[in-house]
Coordinates of N, CA and C and ligand atoms in Angstrom, one line a residue:
M1 N -13.3 -6.6 -18.7 CA -13.1 -5.5 -19.7 C -13.4 -4.1 -19.0
P2 N -12.4 -3.2 -19.0 CA -12.8 -1.9 -18.4 C -13.8 -1.1 -19.3
E3 N -14.5 -0.2 -18.6 CA -15.5 0.6 -19.3 C -14.9 1.4 -20.5
Y4 N -13.8 2.0 -20.2 CA -13.1 2.7 -21.3 C -11.8 1.9 -21.6
T5 N -11.6 1.6 -22.9 CA -10.5 0.7 -23.2 C -9.2 1.4 -23.7
D6 N -9.3 2.8 -23.7 CA -8.1 3.5 -24.1 C -8.1 4.8 -23.2
W7 N -6.9 5.4 -23.1 CA -6.7 6.5 -22.2 C -7.4 7.8 -22.8
G8 N -7.5 7.9 -24.1 CA -8.1 9.1 -24.7 C -9.6 9.1 -24.3
S9 N -10.3 8.0 -24.5 CA -11.7 8.0 -24.2 C -12.0 8.1 -22.7
L10 N -11.1 7.5 -21.9 CA -11.3 7.6 -20.4 C -11.1 9.1 -20.0
T11 N -10.1 9.7 -20.5 CA -9.8 11.1 -20.1 C -10.9 12.0 -20.6
A12 N -11.4 11.9 -21.8 CA -12.4 12.7 -22.3 C -13.7 12.6 -21.5
A13 N -14.0 11.4 -21.1 CA -15.3 11.2 -20.3 C -15.1 11.7 -18.9
C14 N -13.9 11.4 -18.3 CA -13.7 11.9 -17.0 C -13.8 13.4 -16.9
L15 N -13.3 14.1 -17.9 CA -13.3 15.6 -17.9 C -14.7 16.1 -17.8
Q16 N -15.7 15.3 -18.3 CA -17.1 15.7 -18.3 C -17.9 15.2 -17.1
C17 N -17.2 14.5 -16.2 CA -18.0 13.9 -15.1 C -18.8 14.8 -14.2
R18 N -20.0 14.5 -13.9 CA -20.8 15.3 -13.0 C -21.5 14.3 -12.0
A19 N -20.8 13.3 -11.6 CA -21.4 12.2 -10.8 C -21.5 12.6 -9.3
C20 N -20.9 13.7 -8.9 CA -21.0 14.1 -7.5 C -21.0 15.6 -7.4
G21 N -21.2 16.2 -6.2 CA -21.3 17.6 -6.0 C -20.0 18.4 -6.3
L22 N -18.9 17.6 -6.2 CA -17.6 18.4 -6.4 C -17.5 19.0 -7.8
C23 N -18.3 18.5 -8.7 CA -18.2 19.1 -10.1 C -18.7 20.6 -10.1
E24 N -19.5 20.9 -9.1 CA -20.1 22.3 -9.0 C -19.0 23.3 -8.7
T25 N -18.0 23.0 -7.9 CA -17.0 23.9 -7.5 C -15.6 23.8 -8.1
R26 N -15.4 22.7 -8.9 CA -14.1 22.5 -9.4 C -13.8 23.5 -10.5
R27 N -12.4 23.7 -10.7 CA -12.0 24.4 -12.0 C -11.6 23.4 -13.0
N28 N -10.8 22.4 -12.5 CA -10.3 21.4 -13.4 C -10.6 20.0 -12.8
V29 N -10.8 19.0 -13.7 CA -10.8 17.6 -13.3 C -9.3 17.2 -13.3
V30 N -8.8 16.7 -12.2 CA -7.4 16.3 -12.2 C -7.3 14.8 -12.4
V31 N -7.1 14.4 -13.6 CA -7.2 13.0 -14.0 C -6.0 12.2 -13.5
G32 N -4.8 12.8 -13.8 CA -3.5 12.1 -13.4 C -2.4 12.5 -14.2
V33 N -1.2 12.1 -13.9 CA 0.0 12.5 -14.6 C 1.0 11.3 -14.7
G34 N 1.7 11.2 -15.8 CA 2.7 10.2 -15.8 C 2.6 9.3 -17.1
P35 N 3.7 8.6 -17.4 CA 3.6 7.7 -18.6 C 2.6 6.6 -18.4
K36 N 1.9 6.3 -19.4 CA 0.9 5.2 -19.4 C 1.5 3.8 -19.4
T37 N 2.9 3.8 -19.4 CA 3.6 2.5 -19.4 C 4.2 2.3 -18.0
A38 N 3.9 3.2 -17.0 CA 4.5 3.1 -15.7 C 4.1 1.7 -15.0
E39 N 5.0 1.2 -14.3 CA 4.7 -0.1 -13.5 C 4.3 0.3 -12.1
I40 N 4.4 1.6 -11.7 CA 4.2 2.0 -10.4 C 3.1 3.1 -10.4
L41 N 2.1 2.9 -9.6 CA 1.0 3.9 -9.5 C 1.0 4.5 -8.1
F42 N 1.0 5.8 -8.0 CA 0.8 6.5 -6.7 C -0.6 7.0 -6.7
I43 N -1.3 6.8 -5.5 CA -2.7 7.4 -5.4 C -2.8 8.3 -4.2
G44 N -3.1 9.5 -4.4 CA -3.3 10.5 -3.3 C -4.8 10.5 -3.0
E45 N -5.1 11.6 -2.3 CA -6.5 11.7 -1.8 C -7.4 12.5 -2.8
G46 N -7.0 13.7 -3.0 CA -7.8 14.5 -3.9 C -7.1 15.9 -4.2
P47 N -7.4 16.5 -5.3 CA -6.7 17.8 -5.6 C -6.9 18.9 -4.5
G48 N -5.9 19.7 -4.3 CA -6.0 20.9 -3.5 C -6.2 22.1 -4.4
E49 N -6.0 23.3 -3.8 CA -6.2 24.5 -4.6 C -5.3 24.6 -5.8
N50 N -4.0 24.3 -5.6 CA -3.1 24.4 -6.8 C -3.4 23.4 -7.9
E51 N -3.7 22.2 -7.4 CA -4.0 21.1 -8.4 C -5.2 21.5 -9.2
D52 N -6.2 22.0 -8.5 CA -7.5 22.4 -9.1 C -7.2 23.5 -10.2
K53 N -6.3 24.4 -9.9 CA -6.0 25.5 -10.8 C -5.2 24.9 -12.0
Q54 N -4.3 24.0 -11.7 CA -3.3 23.6 -12.8 C -3.8 22.3 -13.5
G55 N -4.7 21.6 -12.9 CA -5.1 20.3 -13.5 C -4.1 19.2 -13.4
E56 N -3.2 19.3 -12.5 CA -2.2 18.2 -12.3 C -2.1 17.9 -10.9
P57 N -2.0 16.6 -10.5 CA -1.9 16.2 -9.1 C -0.6 16.7 -8.5
F58 N -0.6 16.9 -7.2 CA 0.6 17.2 -6.4 C 1.5 18.2 -7.0
V59 N 1.0 19.4 -7.2 CA 1.9 20.5 -7.7 C 2.1 21.6 -6.6
G60 N 1.5 21.4 -5.4 CA 1.8 22.4 -4.4 C 3.0 22.0 -3.5
R61 N 3.0 22.5 -2.3 CA 4.2 22.2 -1.4 C 4.3 20.7 -1.2
G62 N 3.2 20.0 -1.0 CA 3.2 18.5 -0.8 C 3.8 17.9 -2.0
G63 N 3.5 18.4 -3.2 CA 3.9 17.8 -4.4 C 5.4 18.0 -4.6
Q64 N 5.9 19.2 -4.1 CA 7.4 19.4 -4.2 C 8.1 18.4 -3.3
L65 N 7.6 18.1 -2.1 CA 8.2 17.1 -1.2 C 8.1 15.7 -1.8
L66 N 6.9 15.4 -2.5 CA 6.8 14.1 -3.1 C 7.8 14.0 -4.2
D67 N 8.0 15.0 -5.0 CA 9.0 14.9 -6.1 C 10.4 14.7 -5.5
L68 N 10.7 15.3 -4.4 CA 12.1 15.1 -3.8 C 12.2 13.6 -3.4
A69 N 11.2 13.1 -2.8 CA 11.3 11.7 -2.3 C 11.4 10.7 -3.5
L70 N 10.6 11.0 -4.5 CA 10.6 10.2 -5.8 C 12.0 10.2 -6.4
H71 N 12.6 11.5 -6.5 CA 13.9 11.6 -7.2 C 15.0 10.9 -6.4
A72 N 14.8 11.0 -5.1 CA 15.9 10.4 -4.2 C 16.0 8.9 -4.4
V73 N 14.9 8.2 -4.9 CA 15.0 6.8 -5.2 C 14.9 6.5 -6.7
G74 N 15.2 7.5 -7.5 CA 15.3 7.2 -9.0 C 14.0 7.2 -9.7
L75 N 13.0 7.9 -9.1 CA 11.6 7.9 -9.8 C 11.3 9.3 -10.2
D76 N 10.4 9.5 -11.2 CA 10.0 10.8 -11.7 C 8.7 10.7 -12.3
R77 N 7.8 11.7 -12.0 CA 6.4 11.7 -12.5 C 6.3 11.8 -14.1
R78 N 7.4 12.3 -14.7 CA 7.3 12.3 -16.2 C 7.9 11.1 -16.8
R79 N 8.6 10.3 -16.1 CA 9.4 9.2 -16.7 C 9.0 7.8 -16.3
N80 N 8.7 7.6 -15.0 CA 8.5 6.2 -14.7 C 7.5 5.9 -13.6
V81 N 6.7 6.9 -13.2 CA 5.5 6.6 -12.3 C 4.3 7.3 -12.8
Y82 N 3.2 6.8 -12.5 CA 1.9 7.5 -12.8 C 1.3 7.9 -11.4
I83 N 0.8 9.2 -11.4 CA 0.3 9.7 -10.1 C -1.2 10.1 -10.3
G84 N -2.1 9.6 -9.5 CA -3.5 9.9 -9.6 C -4.0 10.2 -8.2
N85 N -5.3 10.3 -8.1 CA -6.0 10.6 -6.8 C -7.3 9.7 -6.6
A86 N -7.6 9.5 -5.4 CA -8.9 8.8 -5.1 C -10.1 9.6 -5.6
V87 N -10.1 10.9 -5.5 CA -11.1 11.7 -6.1 C -10.5 12.7 -7.1
K88 N -11.1 13.0 -8.2 CA -10.5 13.8 -9.3 C -10.8 15.2 -9.2
C89 N -11.7 15.6 -8.3 CA -12.1 17.0 -8.2 C -11.9 17.5 -6.8
R90 N -11.5 18.8 -6.7 CA -11.1 19.3 -5.4 C -12.3 19.4 -4.4
P91 N -12.2 18.8 -3.2 CA -13.2 19.0 -2.1 C -13.0 20.5 -1.6
P92 N -14.1 21.2 -1.5 CA -14.0 22.6 -1.1 C -13.2 22.8 0.3
Q93 N -12.5 23.8 0.4 CA -11.7 24.1 1.7 C -10.8 23.0 2.0
N94 N -10.4 22.2 1.0 CA -9.5 21.0 1.3 C -10.0 20.1 2.3
R95 N -11.3 20.0 2.5 CA -11.8 18.9 3.5 C -11.5 17.6 2.9
D96 N -11.6 16.5 3.7 CA -11.5 15.1 3.2 C -12.7 14.9 2.3
P97 N -12.4 14.1 1.3 CA -13.5 13.7 0.4 C -14.6 12.9 1.2
L98 N -15.8 13.1 1.0 CA -16.9 12.3 1.6 C -16.9 10.9 1.1
P99 N -17.3 9.9 1.9 CA -17.4 8.6 1.3 C -18.2 8.5 0.0
E100 N -19.3 9.2 -0.1 CA -20.0 9.1 -1.3 C -19.3 9.7 -2.5
E101 N -18.4 10.7 -2.3 CA -17.6 11.3 -3.4 C -16.6 10.3 -3.8
T102 N -15.9 9.7 -2.9 CA -14.9 8.7 -3.2 C -15.6 7.5 -4.0
E103 N -16.7 7.1 -3.5 CA -17.5 6.0 -4.1 C -17.9 6.4 -5.6
A104 N -18.3 7.6 -5.8 CA -18.8 8.1 -7.1 C -17.6 8.1 -8.1
C105 N -16.4 8.4 -7.5 CA -15.2 8.5 -8.4 C -14.5 7.2 -8.6
A106 N -14.8 6.2 -7.8 CA -14.0 5.0 -7.7 C -13.8 4.3 -9.1
H107 N -14.9 4.4 -9.9 CA -14.8 3.6 -11.2 C -13.7 4.2 -12.1
W108 N -13.5 5.6 -12.0 CA -12.4 6.2 -12.8 C -11.1 5.6 -12.4
L109 N -10.9 5.6 -11.1 CA -9.6 5.0 -10.6 C -9.4 3.6 -11.0
Q110 N -10.5 2.8 -10.8 CA -10.5 1.4 -11.2 C -10.1 1.2 -12.7
N111 N -10.7 2.1 -13.5 CA -10.5 2.0 -15.0 C -9.0 2.4 -15.3
Q112 N -8.5 3.4 -14.5 CA -7.1 3.8 -14.7 C -6.2 2.6 -14.3
I113 N -6.5 1.9 -13.2 CA -5.7 0.8 -12.8 C -5.7 -0.3 -13.9
E114 N -6.9 -0.6 -14.4 CA -7.0 -1.6 -15.4 C -6.2 -1.3 -16.7
L115 N -6.2 0.0 -17.1 CA -5.5 0.4 -18.3 C -4.0 0.4 -18.0
L116 N -3.6 0.9 -16.9 CA -2.1 1.0 -16.6 C -1.6 -0.4 -16.2
N117 N -2.4 -1.2 -15.5 CA -1.9 -2.5 -15.1 C -0.6 -2.4 -14.3
P118 N -0.6 -1.6 -13.2 CA 0.7 -1.5 -12.5 C 1.1 -2.7 -11.7
K119 N 2.4 -2.9 -11.5 CA 2.8 -4.0 -10.6 C 2.7 -3.6 -9.1
I120 N 2.9 -2.3 -8.9 CA 2.9 -1.8 -7.5 C 2.0 -0.5 -7.4
I121 N 1.2 -0.5 -6.4 CA 0.4 0.7 -6.1 C 0.8 1.2 -4.7
V122 N 1.2 2.5 -4.7 CA 1.5 3.2 -3.4 C 0.4 4.1 -3.1
C123 N -0.2 3.9 -1.9 CA -1.3 4.8 -1.4 C -0.7 5.9 -0.5
L124 N -0.9 7.1 -0.9 CA -0.4 8.2 -0.1 C -1.5 8.7 0.9
G125 N -1.4 8.2 2.1 CA -2.3 8.7 3.1 C -3.5 7.7 3.3
R126 N -4.2 8.0 4.4 CA -5.3 7.1 4.9 C -6.4 6.9 3.9
V127 N -6.9 8.0 3.2 CA -8.0 7.9 2.4 C -7.8 6.8 1.3
S128 N -6.7 6.9 0.6 CA -6.5 6.0 -0.5 C -6.1 4.6 0.0
A129 N -5.3 4.5 1.2 CA -4.9 3.2 1.7 C -6.2 2.5 2.2
C130 N -7.1 3.2 2.8 CA -8.3 2.5 3.3 C -9.2 2.0 2.2
R131 N -9.1 2.8 1.1 CA -9.9 2.4 -0.1 C -9.3 1.2 -0.8
M132 N -8.0 1.2 -1.0 CA -7.3 0.3 -1.8 C -6.8 -1.0 -1.1
I133 N -6.4 -0.8 0.2 CA -5.7 -1.9 0.9 C -6.7 -2.6 1.8
K134 N -7.3 -1.9 2.8 CA -8.3 -2.4 3.7 C -8.9 -1.3 4.4
P135 N -10.2 -1.4 4.7 CA -10.9 -0.2 5.3 C -10.3 0.2 6.7
D136 N -9.7 -0.7 7.4 CA -9.2 -0.3 8.7 C -7.6 -0.1 8.7
F137 N -7.1 0.2 7.5 CA -5.6 0.4 7.4 C -5.2 1.5 8.3
K138 N -4.1 1.3 9.1 CA -3.6 2.3 10.0 C -2.2 2.7 9.5
V139 N -2.2 3.9 9.0 CA -0.9 4.4 8.4 C 0.2 4.4 9.4
T140 N 0.0 4.8 10.7 CA 1.1 4.8 11.6 C 1.7 3.5 11.9
R141 N 0.8 2.4 11.9 CA 1.3 1.1 12.2 C 1.7 0.3 11.0
E142 N 1.1 0.5 9.8 CA 1.2 -0.4 8.7 C 1.9 0.2 7.5
H143 N 2.4 1.5 7.6 CA 3.0 2.1 6.5 C 4.3 1.3 6.1
G144 N 4.6 1.2 4.8 CA 5.8 0.6 4.3 C 5.7 -0.9 4.1
Q145 N 4.5 -1.5 4.6 CA 4.4 -3.0 4.4 C 3.7 -3.2 3.0
F146 N 4.1 -4.3 2.3 CA 3.5 -4.6 1.1 C 2.4 -5.7 1.3
F147 N 1.2 -5.4 0.6 CA 0.1 -6.4 0.7 C -0.1 -6.8 -0.8
E148 N -0.4 -8.1 -0.9 CA -0.7 -8.6 -2.3 C -2.2 -8.6 -2.4
I149 N -2.8 -7.8 -3.3 CA -4.2 -7.7 -3.5 C -4.5 -7.8 -5.0
G150 N -5.3 -8.7 -5.4 CA -5.7 -8.9 -6.8 C -4.6 -8.9 -7.7
G151 N -3.5 -9.6 -7.3 CA -2.3 -9.8 -8.2 C -1.4 -8.6 -8.3
R152 N -1.7 -7.6 -7.4 CA -0.7 -6.4 -7.4 C -0.2 -6.2 -6.0
L153 N 1.0 -5.6 -5.9 CA 1.5 -5.3 -4.6 C 1.0 -3.9 -4.2
M154 N 0.6 -3.7 -3.0 CA 0.1 -2.4 -2.6 C 0.8 -2.0 -1.3
M155 N 1.2 -0.8 -1.2 CA 1.8 -0.3 0.0 C 1.2 1.1 0.4
G156 N 0.9 1.3 1.7 CA 0.4 2.6 2.2 C 1.6 3.3 2.8
T157 N 1.6 4.6 2.6 CA 2.6 5.4 3.3 C 2.0 6.7 3.7
L158 N 2.7 7.6 4.3 CA 2.2 8.8 4.8 C 1.8 9.8 3.6
H159 N 0.9 10.6 3.8 CA 0.6 11.6 2.8 C 1.6 12.7 3.0
P160 N 2.1 13.3 1.8 CA 3.1 14.3 2.0 C 2.7 15.5 2.9
A161 N 1.4 15.8 2.9 CA 0.9 16.9 3.8 C 1.2 16.6 5.2
A162 N 1.1 15.3 5.6 CA 1.3 14.9 7.0 C 2.8 15.0 7.3
V163 N 3.6 14.8 6.3 CA 5.1 15.0 6.6 C 5.4 16.4 6.7
L164 N 4.7 17.3 5.9 CA 5.0 18.7 6.0 C 4.5 19.2 7.3
R165 N 3.4 18.7 7.9 CA 2.9 19.1 9.2 C 3.9 18.7 10.3
D166 N 4.5 17.5 10.2 CA 5.3 16.9 11.2 C 6.6 16.4 10.6
P167 N 7.6 17.3 10.5 CA 8.9 16.9 9.8 C 9.6 15.7 10.5
N168 N 9.2 15.4 11.8 CA 9.8 14.2 12.4 C 9.4 12.9 11.7
K169 N 8.4 13.0 10.8 CA 7.9 11.8 10.1 C 8.8 11.5 8.8
K170 N 9.7 12.5 8.5 CA 10.4 12.3 7.3 C 11.2 11.0 7.2
G171 N 11.8 10.6 8.3 CA 12.6 9.4 8.3 C 11.8 8.2 7.9
D172 N 10.7 8.0 8.6 CA 9.8 6.9 8.3 C 9.3 6.9 6.9
W173 N 9.0 8.1 6.4 CA 8.5 8.3 5.0 C 9.6 7.9 4.0
F174 N 10.8 8.4 4.3 CA 11.8 8.1 3.3 C 12.2 6.6 3.3
A175 N 12.1 6.0 4.5 CA 12.4 4.5 4.6 C 11.4 3.8 3.7
D176 N 10.1 4.2 3.7 CA 9.1 3.6 2.8 C 9.5 3.7 1.3
F177 N 10.1 4.8 0.9 CA 10.5 5.0 -0.5 C 11.7 4.1 -0.8
V178 N 12.6 3.9 0.2 CA 13.7 3.0 0.0 C 13.2 1.6 -0.1
A179 N 12.2 1.2 0.7 CA 11.6 -0.2 0.6 C 10.9 -0.3 -0.8
L180 N 10.3 0.8 -1.2 CA 9.7 0.7 -2.6 C 10.7 0.5 -3.7
R181 N 11.9 1.2 -3.6 CA 12.9 1.0 -4.6 C 13.4 -0.5 -4.6
A182 N 13.5 -1.1 -3.4 CA 14.0 -2.5 -3.4 C 12.9 -3.4 -4.0
K183 N 11.6 -3.1 -3.8 CA 10.6 -3.9 -4.3 C 10.5 -3.7 -5.9
I184 N 10.7 -2.5 -6.3 CA 10.8 -2.3 -7.8 C 11.8 -3.1 -8.4
R185 N 13.0 -3.1 -7.8 CA 14.1 -3.9 -8.4 C 13.7 -5.4 -8.4
E186 N 12.9 -5.8 -7.4 CA 12.6 -7.2 -7.3 C 11.5 -7.6 -8.4
V187 N 10.5 -6.8 -8.5 CA 9.3 -7.2 -9.3 C 9.1 -6.5 -10.6
C188 N 9.6 -5.3 -10.8 CA 9.3 -4.6 -12.1 C 10.2 -5.0 -13.2
T189 N 9.7 -5.1 -14.4 CA 10.5 -5.6 -15.5 C 11.1 -4.6 -16.4
H190 N 10.4 -3.4 -16.5 CA 11.0 -2.4 -17.4 C 11.2 -1.0 -16.8
T191 N 11.0 -0.9 -15.5 CA 11.2 0.4 -14.8 C 12.7 0.7 -14.7
E192 N 13.2 1.7 -15.4 CA 14.6 2.1 -15.3 C 14.7 3.1 -14.2
L193 N 15.4 2.8 -13.1 CA 15.6 3.8 -12.0 C 16.6 4.8 -12.5
I194 N 16.3 6.1 -12.2 CA 17.1 7.2 -12.7 C 18.2 7.5 -11.7
D195 N 19.4 7.8 -12.1 CA 20.4 8.2 -11.2 C 20.0 9.5 -10.5
P196 N 19.9 9.5 -9.1 CA 19.4 10.7 -8.4 C 20.3 11.9 -8.7
A197 N 21.5 11.7 -9.1 CA 22.4 12.9 -9.5 C 21.8 13.7 -10.6
E198 N 21.0 13.1 -11.4 CA 20.4 13.8 -12.6 C 19.5 14.9 -12.1
F199 N 19.0 14.8 -10.8 CA 18.1 15.8 -10.3 C 18.8 16.8 -9.4
A200 N 20.1 16.6 -9.2 CA 20.8 17.5 -8.2 C 20.9 18.9 -8.8
Ligands
URA301 N1 -3.1 16.1 -2.1 C1 -3.5 15.0 -2.7 O1 -3.9 14.0 -2.1 N2 -3.5 15.0 -4.0 C2 -3.2 16.0 -4.7 O2 -3.2 15.9 -6.0 C3 -2.7 17.2 -4.1 C4 -2.7 17.2 -2.7

């Protein structure tokens, strides 16, 4: 049984969280975005400056790139995927979250997973892949592979910020989204893929 059994009480409590030092410098707690019926969950690392200001994950340049990749394979944050982060408050100067911050935040993510009950979890970048898939996950070698963990399929791929830094990685990244689309067709029961022409 999860600690919070509905999204309203989970969100209300999460917005009040003071379990680690990130609460001192945050403007907003970035809980997540997307329909609560989504069968696919994306997990990033933690909010950056724009996300902290707006209270929504992936709304900066990395988020625009993520939206493009999602749209290209028929997915959309408002319609058929949920997007959250390993930590819900912005680490100052966009540093990596410290292990104790990720640890303090983990029960929120776990509660979100239990409420959403996704068929597929996609980890964006090393921090969430090491947390969710295995501590020694290597994004360069293991991206795009599906692992069955606790009855769910999990895949790690590059973080959009890494693709922005090195556009040569776009091909690999996009191939992972194509593999995801194939897996959705195989295992998801009510995810309707959107015609990418709708976003053109
Ligand atoms: N990077 C992340 O990992 N998450 C966000 O929400 C924004 C940038």
